[in-house]
Amino acid sequence: MSATQQFCTFLLDGLFFGVEVEKVQEVIRHQETTRVPLANRAVGGLINLRGQIVTALDLRRRLELAERDRGVVPMNVVVRSDDGAVSLLVDEIGDVVEVQENEFEPPPDTLQGMAREMIRGAYKLKTRLLLVLDTERAMKV
């Protein structure tokens, strides 16, 4: 029997992503962001998280996916890194999913562009693929 791993999951442009639970600080509803002039296009702005200023990265832009429809507000998955907390703006929050580590597979060939560089691999679930996001690479903008 192999070891298991838990992922905090979310949806982004219809794709099902996961981040290791240990890296997630918290998941919060939409927060107003303050725009950062001249910042990288993937920087969605800054949020005030109980007095802590946190950079919010728009994962759709970071992964070069289609823009979010107007009027649809993103959710925040706040992850920890060596440089502090960073919020990942996602479409919808999922559940915590537990998978068998031996079922991990390399990224599917159908992934292209920036998404391929930031996806560490995938797990085949009963109804879909769980794409594992490399948060360290995703946060380097």
mmCIF file of C-alpha atoms in Angstrom:
data_model
loop_
_atom_site.group_PDB
_atom_site.id
_atom_site.type_symbol
_atom_site.label_atom_id
_atom_site.label_comp_id
_atom_site.label_asym_id
_atom_site.label_seq_id
_atom_site.Cartn_x
_atom_site.Cartn_y
_atom_site.Cartn_z
ATOM 1 C CA MET A 1 0.000 0.000 0.000
ATOM 2 C CA SER A 2 1.436 3.332 -0.993
ATOM 3 C CA ALA A 3 1.365 6.562 0.922
ATOM 4 C CA THR A 4 -1.387 9.071 0.354
ATOM 5 C CA GLN A 5 -1.258 12.791 -0.228
ATOM 6 C CA GLN A 6 -3.941 15.424 0.176
ATOM 7 C CA PHE A 7 -4.580 18.294 -2.209
ATOM 8 C CA CYS A 8 -6.650 21.438 -1.854
ATOM 9 C CA THR A 9 -8.486 21.582 -5.177
ATOM 10 C CA PHE A 10 -9.910 24.360 -7.322
ATOM 11 C CA LEU A 11 -11.265 25.001 -10.798
ATOM 12 C CA LEU A 12 -9.687 27.238 -13.358
ATOM 13 C CA ASP A 13 -11.184 27.566 -16.847
ATOM 14 C CA GLY A 14 -12.848 24.175 -16.441
ATOM 15 C CA LEU A 15 -9.612 22.455 -15.421
ATOM 16 C CA PHE A 16 -9.268 20.753 -12.037
ATOM 17 C CA PHE A 17 -6.119 21.763 -10.138
ATOM 18 C CA GLY A 18 -4.634 20.822 -6.805
ATOM 19 C CA VAL A 19 -2.078 22.255 -4.404
ATOM 20 C CA GLU A 20 -0.573 20.213 -1.579
ATOM 21 C CA VAL A 21 -2.600 20.879 1.552
ATOM 22 C CA GLU A 22 0.564 21.583 3.559
ATOM 23 C CA LYS A 23 1.292 24.616 1.361
ATOM 24 C CA VAL A 24 -2.149 26.199 1.761
ATOM 25 C CA GLN A 25 -2.497 28.801 4.479
ATOM 26 C CA GLU A 26 -6.192 29.438 3.930
ATOM 27 C CA VAL A 27 -8.954 29.721 1.360
ATOM 28 C CA ILE A 28 -11.002 32.908 1.372
ATOM 29 C CA ARG A 29 -13.766 34.504 -0.630
ATOM 30 C CA HIS A 30 -13.166 37.281 -3.102
ATOM 31 C CA GLN A 31 -11.235 40.227 -1.709
ATOM 32 C CA GLU A 32 -10.992 43.653 -3.266
ATOM 33 C CA THR A 33 -7.558 44.107 -4.805
ATOM 34 C CA THR A 34 -5.457 47.194 -5.206
ATOM 35 C CA ARG A 35 -3.912 47.423 -8.651
ATOM 36 C CA VAL A 36 -0.126 47.594 -8.879
ATOM 37 C CA PRO A 37 1.011 49.960 -11.659
ATOM 38 C CA LEU A 38 3.609 48.516 -14.048
ATOM 39 C CA ALA A 39 3.395 45.072 -12.440
ATOM 40 C CA ASN A 40 3.491 41.877 -14.441
ATOM 41 C CA ARG A 41 0.185 41.133 -16.140
ATOM 42 C CA ALA A 42 -0.279 38.058 -13.934
ATOM 43 C CA VAL A 43 -0.332 40.196 -10.780
ATOM 44 C CA GLY A 44 -3.998 40.693 -10.035
ATOM 45 C CA GLY A 45 -3.207 43.229 -7.329
ATOM 46 C CA LEU A 46 -2.612 43.371 -3.604
ATOM 47 C CA ILE A 47 -5.029 42.295 -0.902
ATOM 48 C CA ASN A 48 -5.115 43.196 2.757
ATOM 49 C CA LEU A 49 -5.273 39.935 4.656
ATOM 50 C CA ARG A 50 -5.953 40.962 8.259
ATOM 51 C CA GLY A 51 -3.265 43.637 8.090
ATOM 52 C CA GLN A 52 -0.825 41.610 5.990
ATOM 53 C CA ILE A 53 -0.351 42.858 2.431
ATOM 54 C CA VAL A 54 -0.413 39.850 0.096
ATOM 55 C CA THR A 55 0.224 39.712 -3.641
ATOM 56 C CA ALA A 56 -2.673 38.179 -5.575
ATOM 57 C CA LEU A 57 -1.684 36.283 -8.733
ATOM 58 C CA ASP A 58 -4.296 35.705 -11.403
ATOM 59 C CA LEU A 59 -3.679 32.046 -12.253
ATOM 60 C CA ARG A 60 -5.651 32.307 -15.490
ATOM 61 C CA ARG A 61 -3.180 34.884 -16.751
ATOM 62 C CA ARG A 62 -0.199 33.085 -15.258
ATOM 63 C CA LEU A 63 -1.153 29.859 -17.047
ATOM 64 C CA GLU A 64 -2.120 31.735 -20.223
ATOM 65 C CA LEU A 65 -5.726 30.555 -20.048
ATOM 66 C CA ALA A 66 -8.739 32.517 -21.275
ATOM 67 C CA GLU A 67 -9.684 35.633 -19.311
ATOM 68 C CA ARG A 68 -12.328 35.269 -16.611
ATOM 69 C CA ASP A 69 -15.767 36.507 -17.691
ATOM 70 C CA ARG A 70 -16.672 39.964 -16.456
ATOM 71 C CA GLY A 71 -18.767 39.843 -13.322
ATOM 72 C CA VAL A 72 -17.252 36.558 -12.176
ATOM 73 C CA VAL A 73 -15.278 37.197 -9.013
ATOM 74 C CA PRO A 74 -12.288 35.012 -8.241
ATOM 75 C CA MET A 75 -11.669 33.158 -4.983
ATOM 76 C CA ASN A 76 -8.364 33.238 -3.115
ATOM 77 C CA VAL A 77 -6.191 30.254 -2.307
ATOM 78 C CA VAL A 78 -3.488 31.677 -0.057
ATOM 79 C CA VAL A 79 -0.315 29.605 -0.190
ATOM 80 C CA ARG A 80 2.872 29.896 1.820
ATOM 81 C CA SER A 81 6.299 30.258 0.277
ATOM 82 C CA ASP A 82 9.761 31.138 1.496
ATOM 83 C CA ASP A 83 9.005 34.746 0.528
ATOM 84 C CA GLY A 84 5.714 34.883 2.414
ATOM 85 C CA ALA A 85 2.082 34.338 1.574
ATOM 86 C CA VAL A 86 0.750 34.700 -1.975
ATOM 87 C CA SER A 87 -2.879 34.528 -3.016
ATOM 88 C CA LEU A 88 -3.761 32.530 -6.119
ATOM 89 C CA LEU A 89 -6.899 33.854 -7.799
ATOM 90 C CA VAL A 90 -9.002 30.900 -8.964
ATOM 91 C CA ASP A 91 -12.525 30.424 -10.345
ATOM 92 C CA GLU A 92 -14.015 28.053 -7.804
ATOM 93 C CA ILE A 93 -12.824 26.226 -4.715
ATOM 94 C CA GLY A 94 -13.103 22.435 -4.609
ATOM 95 C CA ASP A 95 -12.655 19.947 -1.801
ATOM 96 C CA VAL A 96 -9.637 18.369 -0.220
ATOM 97 C CA VAL A 97 -8.849 15.262 -2.274
ATOM 98 C CA GLU A 98 -6.726 12.372 -1.076
ATOM 99 C CA VAL A 99 -4.774 10.383 -3.668
ATOM 100 C CA GLN A 100 -2.327 7.489 -3.691
ATOM 101 C CA GLU A 101 1.187 8.800 -4.358
ATOM 102 C CA ASN A 102 1.985 5.850 -6.666
ATOM 103 C CA GLU A 103 -0.783 6.984 -9.060
ATOM 104 C CA PHE A 104 1.092 10.182 -9.936
ATOM 105 C CA GLU A 105 1.825 10.623 -13.648
ATOM 106 C CA PRO A 106 3.820 13.185 -15.641
ATOM 107 C CA PRO A 107 1.941 16.098 -17.229
ATOM 108 C CA PRO A 108 -0.369 15.051 -20.085
ATOM 109 C CA ASP A 109 0.897 15.728 -23.611
ATOM 110 C CA THR A 110 -2.158 17.854 -24.297
ATOM 111 C CA LEU A 111 -0.882 20.556 -21.937
ATOM 112 C CA GLN A 112 1.032 23.263 -23.733
ATOM 113 C CA GLY A 113 2.639 26.633 -23.085
ATOM 114 C CA MET A 114 3.071 28.038 -19.597
ATOM 115 C CA ALA A 115 0.586 25.553 -18.158
ATOM 116 C CA ARG A 116 2.883 22.669 -19.084
ATOM 117 C CA GLU A 117 5.795 24.319 -17.276
ATOM 118 C CA MET A 118 3.804 24.859 -14.092
ATOM 119 C CA ILE A 119 2.044 21.517 -13.872
ATOM 120 C CA ARG A 120 4.130 18.941 -12.014
ATOM 121 C CA GLY A 121 1.890 16.083 -13.062
ATOM 122 C CA ALA A 122 -1.553 14.579 -12.723
ATOM 123 C CA TYR A 123 -3.626 12.025 -10.871
ATOM 124 C CA LYS A 124 -6.401 10.143 -12.647
ATOM 125 C CA LEU A 125 -9.517 10.412 -10.527
ATOM 126 C CA LYS A 126 -12.731 8.522 -11.270
ATOM 127 C CA THR A 127 -14.286 11.371 -13.269
ATOM 128 C CA ARG A 128 -11.408 13.684 -14.222
ATOM 129 C CA LEU A 129 -7.740 14.542 -13.989
ATOM 130 C CA LEU A 130 -6.297 16.356 -10.997
ATOM 131 C CA LEU A 131 -3.521 18.629 -12.265
ATOM 132 C CA VAL A 132 -0.890 19.299 -9.606
ATOM 133 C CA LEU A 133 0.273 22.906 -9.662
ATOM 134 C CA ASP A 134 3.938 23.669 -9.003
ATOM 135 C CA THR A 135 3.288 26.619 -6.699
ATOM 136 C CA GLU A 136 6.932 27.713 -6.536
ATOM 137 C CA ARG A 137 7.082 28.095 -10.325
ATOM 138 C CA ALA A 138 3.640 29.650 -10.507
ATOM 139 C CA MET A 139 4.619 32.318 -7.991
ATOM 140 C CA LYS A 140 7.750 33.393 -9.890
ATOM 141 C CA VAL A 141 6.575 36.306 -12.020
#
